[in-house]
PDB file of C-alpha atoms in Angstrom:
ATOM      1  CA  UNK A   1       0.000   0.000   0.000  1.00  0.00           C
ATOM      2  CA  UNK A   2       0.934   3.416  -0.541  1.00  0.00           C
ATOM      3  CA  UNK A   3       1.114   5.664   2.147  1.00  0.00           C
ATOM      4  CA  UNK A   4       2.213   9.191   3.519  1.00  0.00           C
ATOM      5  CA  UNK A   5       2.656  10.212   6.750  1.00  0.00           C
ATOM      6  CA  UNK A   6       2.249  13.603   8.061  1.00  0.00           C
ATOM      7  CA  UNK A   7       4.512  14.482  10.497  1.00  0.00           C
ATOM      8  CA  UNK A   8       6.702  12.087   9.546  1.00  0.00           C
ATOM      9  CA  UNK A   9       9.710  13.557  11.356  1.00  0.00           C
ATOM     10  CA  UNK A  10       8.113  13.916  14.927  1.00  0.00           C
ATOM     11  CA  UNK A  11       8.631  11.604  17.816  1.00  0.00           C
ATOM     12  CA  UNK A  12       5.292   9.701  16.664  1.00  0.00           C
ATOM     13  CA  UNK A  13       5.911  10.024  13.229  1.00  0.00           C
ATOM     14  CA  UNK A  14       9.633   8.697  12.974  1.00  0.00           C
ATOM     15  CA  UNK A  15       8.068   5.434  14.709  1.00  0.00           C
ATOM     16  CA  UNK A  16       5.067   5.001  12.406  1.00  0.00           C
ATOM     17  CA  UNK A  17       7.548   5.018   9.680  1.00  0.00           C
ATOM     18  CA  UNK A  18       9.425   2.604  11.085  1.00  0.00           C
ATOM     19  CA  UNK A  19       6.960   0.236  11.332  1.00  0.00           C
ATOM     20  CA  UNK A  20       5.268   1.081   7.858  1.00  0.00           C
ATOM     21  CA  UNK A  21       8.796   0.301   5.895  1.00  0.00           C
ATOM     22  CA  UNK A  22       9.302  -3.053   8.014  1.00  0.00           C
ATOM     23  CA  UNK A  23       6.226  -4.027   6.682  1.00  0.00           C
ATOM     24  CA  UNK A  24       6.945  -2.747   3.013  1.00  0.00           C
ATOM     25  CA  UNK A  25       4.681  -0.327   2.316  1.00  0.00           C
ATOM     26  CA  UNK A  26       5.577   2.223  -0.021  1.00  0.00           C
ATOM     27  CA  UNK A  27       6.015   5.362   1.473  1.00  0.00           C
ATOM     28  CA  UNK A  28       5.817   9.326   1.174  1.00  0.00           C
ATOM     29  CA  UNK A  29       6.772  11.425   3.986  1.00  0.00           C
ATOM     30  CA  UNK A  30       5.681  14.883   4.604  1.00  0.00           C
ATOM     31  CA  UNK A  31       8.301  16.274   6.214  1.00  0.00           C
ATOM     32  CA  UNK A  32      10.985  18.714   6.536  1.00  0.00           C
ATOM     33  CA  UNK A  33      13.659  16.295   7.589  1.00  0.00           C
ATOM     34  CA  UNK A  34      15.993  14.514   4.891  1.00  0.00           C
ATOM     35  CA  UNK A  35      15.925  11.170   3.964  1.00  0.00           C
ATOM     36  CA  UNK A  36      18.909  10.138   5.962  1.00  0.00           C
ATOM     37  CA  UNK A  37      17.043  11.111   9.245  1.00  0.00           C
ATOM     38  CA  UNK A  38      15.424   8.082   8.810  1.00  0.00           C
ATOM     39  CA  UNK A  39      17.526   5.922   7.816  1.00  0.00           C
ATOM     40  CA  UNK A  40      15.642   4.689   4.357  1.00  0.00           C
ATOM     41  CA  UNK A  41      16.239   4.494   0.804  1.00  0.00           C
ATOM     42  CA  UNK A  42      14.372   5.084  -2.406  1.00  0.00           C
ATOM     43  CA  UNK A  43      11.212   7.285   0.149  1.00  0.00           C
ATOM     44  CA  UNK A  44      10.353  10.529  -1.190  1.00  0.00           C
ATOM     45  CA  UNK A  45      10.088  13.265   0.771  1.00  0.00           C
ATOM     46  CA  UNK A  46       8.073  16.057   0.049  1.00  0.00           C
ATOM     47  CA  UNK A  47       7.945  19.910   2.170  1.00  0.00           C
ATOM     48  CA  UNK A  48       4.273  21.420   1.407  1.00  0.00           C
ATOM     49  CA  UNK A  49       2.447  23.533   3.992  1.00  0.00           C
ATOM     50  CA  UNK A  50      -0.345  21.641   5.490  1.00  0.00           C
ATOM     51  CA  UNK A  51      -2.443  24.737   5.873  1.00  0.00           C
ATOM     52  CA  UNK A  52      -3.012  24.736   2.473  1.00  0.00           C
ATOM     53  CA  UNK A  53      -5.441  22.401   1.241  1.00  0.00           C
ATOM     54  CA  UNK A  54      -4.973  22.137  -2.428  1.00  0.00           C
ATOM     55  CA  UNK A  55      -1.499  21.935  -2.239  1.00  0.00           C
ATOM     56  CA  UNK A  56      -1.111  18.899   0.946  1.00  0.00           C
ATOM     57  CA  UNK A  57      -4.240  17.267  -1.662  1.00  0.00           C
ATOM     58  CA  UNK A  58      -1.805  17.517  -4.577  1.00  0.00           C
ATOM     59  CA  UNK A  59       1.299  16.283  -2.635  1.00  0.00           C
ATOM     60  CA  UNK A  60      -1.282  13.125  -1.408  1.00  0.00           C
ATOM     61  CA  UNK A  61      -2.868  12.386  -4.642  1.00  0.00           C
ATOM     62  CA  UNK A  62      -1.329   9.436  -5.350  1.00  0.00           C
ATOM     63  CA  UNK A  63      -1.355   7.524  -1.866  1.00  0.00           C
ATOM     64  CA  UNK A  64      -4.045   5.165  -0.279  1.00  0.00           C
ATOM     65  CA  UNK A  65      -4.189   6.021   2.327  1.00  0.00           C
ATOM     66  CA  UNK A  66      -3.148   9.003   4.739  1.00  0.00           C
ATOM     67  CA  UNK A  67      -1.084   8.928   8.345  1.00  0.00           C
ATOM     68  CA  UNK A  68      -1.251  12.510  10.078  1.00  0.00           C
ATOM     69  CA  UNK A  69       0.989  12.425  13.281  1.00  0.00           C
ATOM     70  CA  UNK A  70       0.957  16.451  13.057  1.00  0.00           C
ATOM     71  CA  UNK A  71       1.556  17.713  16.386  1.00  0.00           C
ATOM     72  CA  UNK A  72       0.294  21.605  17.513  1.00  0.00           C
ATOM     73  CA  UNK A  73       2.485  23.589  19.115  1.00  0.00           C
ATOM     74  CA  UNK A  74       1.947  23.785  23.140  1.00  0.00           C
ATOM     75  CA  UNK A  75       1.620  27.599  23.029  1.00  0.00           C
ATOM     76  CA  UNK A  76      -0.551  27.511  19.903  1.00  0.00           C
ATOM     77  CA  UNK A  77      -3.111  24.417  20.741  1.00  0.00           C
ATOM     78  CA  UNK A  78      -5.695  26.078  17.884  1.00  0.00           C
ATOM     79  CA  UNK A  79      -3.160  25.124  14.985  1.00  0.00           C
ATOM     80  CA  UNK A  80      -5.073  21.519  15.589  1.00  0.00           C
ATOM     81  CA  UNK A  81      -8.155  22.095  14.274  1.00  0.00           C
ATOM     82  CA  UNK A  82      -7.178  24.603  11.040  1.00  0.00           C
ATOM     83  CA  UNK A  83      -4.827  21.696  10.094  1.00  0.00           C
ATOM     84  CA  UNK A  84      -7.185  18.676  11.460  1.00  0.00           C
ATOM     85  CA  UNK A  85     -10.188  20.900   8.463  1.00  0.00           C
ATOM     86  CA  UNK A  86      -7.298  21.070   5.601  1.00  0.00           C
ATOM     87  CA  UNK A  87      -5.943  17.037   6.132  1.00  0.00           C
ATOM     88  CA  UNK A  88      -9.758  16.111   5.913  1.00  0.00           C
ATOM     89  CA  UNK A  89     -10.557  18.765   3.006  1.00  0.00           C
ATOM     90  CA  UNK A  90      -7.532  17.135   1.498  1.00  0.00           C
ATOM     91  CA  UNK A  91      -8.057  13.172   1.995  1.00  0.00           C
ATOM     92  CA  UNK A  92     -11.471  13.789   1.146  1.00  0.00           C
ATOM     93  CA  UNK A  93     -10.505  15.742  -2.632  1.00  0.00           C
ATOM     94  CA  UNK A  94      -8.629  12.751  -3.124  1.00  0.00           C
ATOM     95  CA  UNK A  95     -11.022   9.702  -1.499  1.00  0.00           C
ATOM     96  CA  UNK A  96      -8.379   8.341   0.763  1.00  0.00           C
ATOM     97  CA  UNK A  97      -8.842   6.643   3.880  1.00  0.00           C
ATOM     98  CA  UNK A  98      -7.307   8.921   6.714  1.00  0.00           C
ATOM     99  CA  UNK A  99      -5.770   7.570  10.354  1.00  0.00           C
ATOM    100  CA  UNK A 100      -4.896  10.765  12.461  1.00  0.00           C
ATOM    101  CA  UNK A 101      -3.140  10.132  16.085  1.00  0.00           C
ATOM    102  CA  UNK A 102      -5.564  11.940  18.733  1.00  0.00           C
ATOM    103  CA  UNK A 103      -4.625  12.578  21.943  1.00  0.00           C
ATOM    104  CA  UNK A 104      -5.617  10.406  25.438  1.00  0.00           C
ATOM    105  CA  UNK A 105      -7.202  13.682  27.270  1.00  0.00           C
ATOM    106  CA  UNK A 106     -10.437  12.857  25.814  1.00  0.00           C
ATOM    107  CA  UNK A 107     -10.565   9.226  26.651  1.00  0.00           C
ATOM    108  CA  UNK A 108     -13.339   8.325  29.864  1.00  0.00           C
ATOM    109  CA  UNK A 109     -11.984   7.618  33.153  1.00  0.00           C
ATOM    110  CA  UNK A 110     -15.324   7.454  34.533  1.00  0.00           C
ATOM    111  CA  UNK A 111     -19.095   7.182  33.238  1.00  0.00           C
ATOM    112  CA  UNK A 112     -19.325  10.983  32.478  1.00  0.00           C
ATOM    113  CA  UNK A 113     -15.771  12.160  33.340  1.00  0.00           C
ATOM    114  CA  UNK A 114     -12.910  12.606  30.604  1.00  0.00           C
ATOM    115  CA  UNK A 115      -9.098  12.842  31.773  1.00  0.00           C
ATOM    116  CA  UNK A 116      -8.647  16.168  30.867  1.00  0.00           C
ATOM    117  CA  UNK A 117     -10.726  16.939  33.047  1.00  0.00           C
ATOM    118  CA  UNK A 118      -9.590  15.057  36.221  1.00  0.00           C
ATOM    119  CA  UNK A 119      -7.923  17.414  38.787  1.00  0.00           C
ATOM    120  CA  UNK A 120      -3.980  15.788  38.143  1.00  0.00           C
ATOM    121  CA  UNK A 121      -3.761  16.690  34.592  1.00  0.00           C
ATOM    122  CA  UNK A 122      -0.607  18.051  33.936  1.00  0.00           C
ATOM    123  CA  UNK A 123      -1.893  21.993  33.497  1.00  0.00           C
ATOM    124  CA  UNK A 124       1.104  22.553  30.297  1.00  0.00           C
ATOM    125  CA  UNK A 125      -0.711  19.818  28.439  1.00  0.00           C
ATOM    126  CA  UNK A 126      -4.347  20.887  28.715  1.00  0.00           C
ATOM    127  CA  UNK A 127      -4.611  23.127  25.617  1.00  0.00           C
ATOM    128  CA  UNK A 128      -3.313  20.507  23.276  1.00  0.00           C
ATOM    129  CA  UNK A 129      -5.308  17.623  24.873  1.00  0.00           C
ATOM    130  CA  UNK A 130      -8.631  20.097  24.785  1.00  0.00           C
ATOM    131  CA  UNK A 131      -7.716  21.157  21.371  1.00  0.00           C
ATOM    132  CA  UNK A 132      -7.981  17.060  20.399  1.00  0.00           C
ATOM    133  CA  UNK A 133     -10.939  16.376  21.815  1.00  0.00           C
ATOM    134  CA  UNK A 134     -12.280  19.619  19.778  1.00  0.00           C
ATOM    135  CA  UNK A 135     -10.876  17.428  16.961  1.00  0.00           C
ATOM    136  CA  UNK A 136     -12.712  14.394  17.815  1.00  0.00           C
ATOM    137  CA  UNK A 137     -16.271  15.278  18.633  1.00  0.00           C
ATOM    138  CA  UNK A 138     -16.801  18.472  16.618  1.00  0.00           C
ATOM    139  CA  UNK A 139     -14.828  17.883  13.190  1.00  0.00           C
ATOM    140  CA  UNK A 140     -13.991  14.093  12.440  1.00  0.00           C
ATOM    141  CA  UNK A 141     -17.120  13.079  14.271  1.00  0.00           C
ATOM    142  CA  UNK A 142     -18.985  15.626  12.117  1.00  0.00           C
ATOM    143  CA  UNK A 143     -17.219  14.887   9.097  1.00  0.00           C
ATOM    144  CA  UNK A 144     -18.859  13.176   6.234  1.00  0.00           C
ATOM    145  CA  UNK A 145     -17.535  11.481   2.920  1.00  0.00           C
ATOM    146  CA  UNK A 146     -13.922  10.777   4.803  1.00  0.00           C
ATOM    147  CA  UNK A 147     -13.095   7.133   5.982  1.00  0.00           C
ATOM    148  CA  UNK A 148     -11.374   8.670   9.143  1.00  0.00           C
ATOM    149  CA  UNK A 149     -10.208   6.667  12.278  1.00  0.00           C
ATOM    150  CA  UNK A 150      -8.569   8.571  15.059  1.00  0.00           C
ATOM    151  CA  UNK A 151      -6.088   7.031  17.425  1.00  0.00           C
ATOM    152  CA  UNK A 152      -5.855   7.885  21.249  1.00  0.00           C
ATOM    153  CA  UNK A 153      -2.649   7.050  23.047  1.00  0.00           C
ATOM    154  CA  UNK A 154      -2.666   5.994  26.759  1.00  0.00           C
ATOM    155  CA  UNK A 155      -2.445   8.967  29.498  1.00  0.00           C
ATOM    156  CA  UNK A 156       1.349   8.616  29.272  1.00  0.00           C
ATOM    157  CA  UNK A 157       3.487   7.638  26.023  1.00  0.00           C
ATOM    158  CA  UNK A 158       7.096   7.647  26.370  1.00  0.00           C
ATOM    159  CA  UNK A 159      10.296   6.034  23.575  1.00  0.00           C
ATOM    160  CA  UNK A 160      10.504   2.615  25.080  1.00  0.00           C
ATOM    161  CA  UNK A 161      10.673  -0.829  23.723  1.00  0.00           C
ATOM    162  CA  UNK A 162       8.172  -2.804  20.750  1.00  0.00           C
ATOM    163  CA  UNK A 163       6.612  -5.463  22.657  1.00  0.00           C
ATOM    164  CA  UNK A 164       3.595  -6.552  20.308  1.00  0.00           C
ATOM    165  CA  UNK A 165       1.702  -6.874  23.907  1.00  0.00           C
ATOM    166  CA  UNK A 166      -0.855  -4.088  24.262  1.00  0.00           C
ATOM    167  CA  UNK A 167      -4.533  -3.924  24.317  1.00  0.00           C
ATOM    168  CA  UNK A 168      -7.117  -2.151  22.395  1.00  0.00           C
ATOM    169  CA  UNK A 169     -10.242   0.051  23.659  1.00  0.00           C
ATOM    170  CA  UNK A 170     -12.675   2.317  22.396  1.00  0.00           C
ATOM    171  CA  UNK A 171     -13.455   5.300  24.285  1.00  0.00           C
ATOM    172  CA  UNK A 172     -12.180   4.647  28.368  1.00  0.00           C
ATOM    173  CA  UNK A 173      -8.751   5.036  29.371  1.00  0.00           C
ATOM    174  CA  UNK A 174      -6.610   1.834  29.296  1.00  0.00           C
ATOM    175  CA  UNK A 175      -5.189   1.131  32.869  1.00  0.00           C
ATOM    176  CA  UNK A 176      -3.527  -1.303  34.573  1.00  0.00           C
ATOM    177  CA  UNK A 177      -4.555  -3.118  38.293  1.00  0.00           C
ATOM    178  CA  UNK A 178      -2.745   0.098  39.960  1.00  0.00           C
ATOM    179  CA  UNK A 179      -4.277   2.288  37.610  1.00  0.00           C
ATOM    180  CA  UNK A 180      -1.471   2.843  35.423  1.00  0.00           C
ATOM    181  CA  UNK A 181      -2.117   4.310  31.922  1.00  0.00           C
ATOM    182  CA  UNK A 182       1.214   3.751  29.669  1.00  0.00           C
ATOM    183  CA  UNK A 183       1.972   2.625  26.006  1.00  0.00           C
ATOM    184  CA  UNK A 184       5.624   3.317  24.193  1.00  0.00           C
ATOM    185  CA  UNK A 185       5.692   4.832  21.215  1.00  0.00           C
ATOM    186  CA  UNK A 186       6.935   1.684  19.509  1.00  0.00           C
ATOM    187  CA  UNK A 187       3.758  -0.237  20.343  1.00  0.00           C
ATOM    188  CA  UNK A 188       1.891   2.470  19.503  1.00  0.00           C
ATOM    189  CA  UNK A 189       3.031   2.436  16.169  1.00  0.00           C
ATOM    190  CA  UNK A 190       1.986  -1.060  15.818  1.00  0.00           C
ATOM    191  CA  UNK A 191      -1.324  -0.961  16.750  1.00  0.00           C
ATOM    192  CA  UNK A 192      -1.489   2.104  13.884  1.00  0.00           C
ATOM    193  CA  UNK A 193      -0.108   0.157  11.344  1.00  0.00           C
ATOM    194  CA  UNK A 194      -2.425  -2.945  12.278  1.00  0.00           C
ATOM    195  CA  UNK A 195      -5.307  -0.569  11.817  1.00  0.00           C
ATOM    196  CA  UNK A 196      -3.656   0.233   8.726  1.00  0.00           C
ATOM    197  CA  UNK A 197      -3.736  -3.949   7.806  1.00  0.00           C
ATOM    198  CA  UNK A 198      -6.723  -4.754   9.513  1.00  0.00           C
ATOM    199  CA  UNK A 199      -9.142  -2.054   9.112  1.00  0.00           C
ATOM    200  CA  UNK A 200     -11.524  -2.701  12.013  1.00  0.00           C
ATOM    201  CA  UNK A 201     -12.168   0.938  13.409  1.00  0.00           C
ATOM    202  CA  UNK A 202     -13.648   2.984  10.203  1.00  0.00           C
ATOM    203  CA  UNK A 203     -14.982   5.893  11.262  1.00  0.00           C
ATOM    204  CA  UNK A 204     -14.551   5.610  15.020  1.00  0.00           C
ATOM    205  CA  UNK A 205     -12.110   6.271  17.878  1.00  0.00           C
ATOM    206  CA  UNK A 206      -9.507   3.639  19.132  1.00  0.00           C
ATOM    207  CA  UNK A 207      -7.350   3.462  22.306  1.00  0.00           C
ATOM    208  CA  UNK A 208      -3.766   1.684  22.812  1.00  0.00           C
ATOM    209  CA  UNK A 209      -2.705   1.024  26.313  1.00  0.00           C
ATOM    210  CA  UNK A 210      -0.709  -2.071  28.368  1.00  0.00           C
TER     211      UNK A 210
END
């Protein structure tokens, strides 16, 4: 399959394009970074502005299937949803299937209560993780003609190891029995790229957590 990534260069991104070339898909990263950051040969690379709809649709055009890891800024949390309208605008010009990595703030930790909303939230993080679940309910959710999934992390994601050994959720929090919410980066990838196999969350939210 052909894909691009978004992002590609960004903590999330570098490991989703890891784990896309292991499994031989054909790759185009939207990035900024050169090839040799990552370490492949024969990828193309292409610069292109996002913000700009018809030209991130014309840099796309010729990919199944689109992987934004595009991160906002933590002082400018409202970046997410101008870029979260153009990636749409653009996957949808082009009828491609879209996976976007969300963010864990708007995962349930309760019947009724999120976990950006619960009182240890780490404050410097609260614009981005609001700014996500803005994403979520009011444009992907909304969003019609786009085969979109969106991907929610556990409450913490650090670089770590690829275990393979994770589970999978829907909309509450992934914890362990001491009510630990984790997943590395690695596995993360690989539950994105299973997605990417498997197909099994079209047009819904998923959660990856140990």
């Amino acid at each position: 399959m052909k894909i691009s990534i978004l992002g590609a260069g960004g903590n999330i991104g570098q490991r989703i394009t890891k784990e896309a070339a292991l499994r031989k898909h054909d790759l185009h990263l939207i990035t900024s970074k050169p090839i040799s950051f990552f370490e492949l040969e024969n990828t193309p690379t292409t610069v292109v502005d996002i913000f700009d709809t018809e030209a991130l649709a014309n840099a796309l055009k010729d990919s199944d299937l689109v992987i934004s890891a595009y991160a906002p800024p933590l002082d400018n949390p409202a970046k997410l949803s101008t870029a979260s309208e153009s990636i749409l605008g653009a996957v949808k010009k082009n009828a491609q299937r879209l996976i976007v990595v969300g963010g864990a703030g708007s995962l349930l930790i309760g019947k009724n209560e999120l976990l950006v909303d619960s009182p240890n939230f780490p404050e410097a993080y609260k614009g981005v993780a609001l700014a996500h679940k803005d994403a979520l309910h009011n444009i992907y959710r909304k969003s019609e003609g786009v085969n979109w999934t969106n991907v929610s992390p556990a409450a913490y994601i650090f670089e770590g190891e690829k275990t393979g050994q994770f589970r999978i959720g829907k909309d509450n929090l992934i914890a362990n029995e001491k009510g630990e919410s984790s997943i590395s980066m690695e596995d993360f990838a690989v539950a994105i790229l299973d997605e990417v196999d498997n197909k099994q969350f079209s047009n819904q939210r998923f959660t990856v957590g140990y």
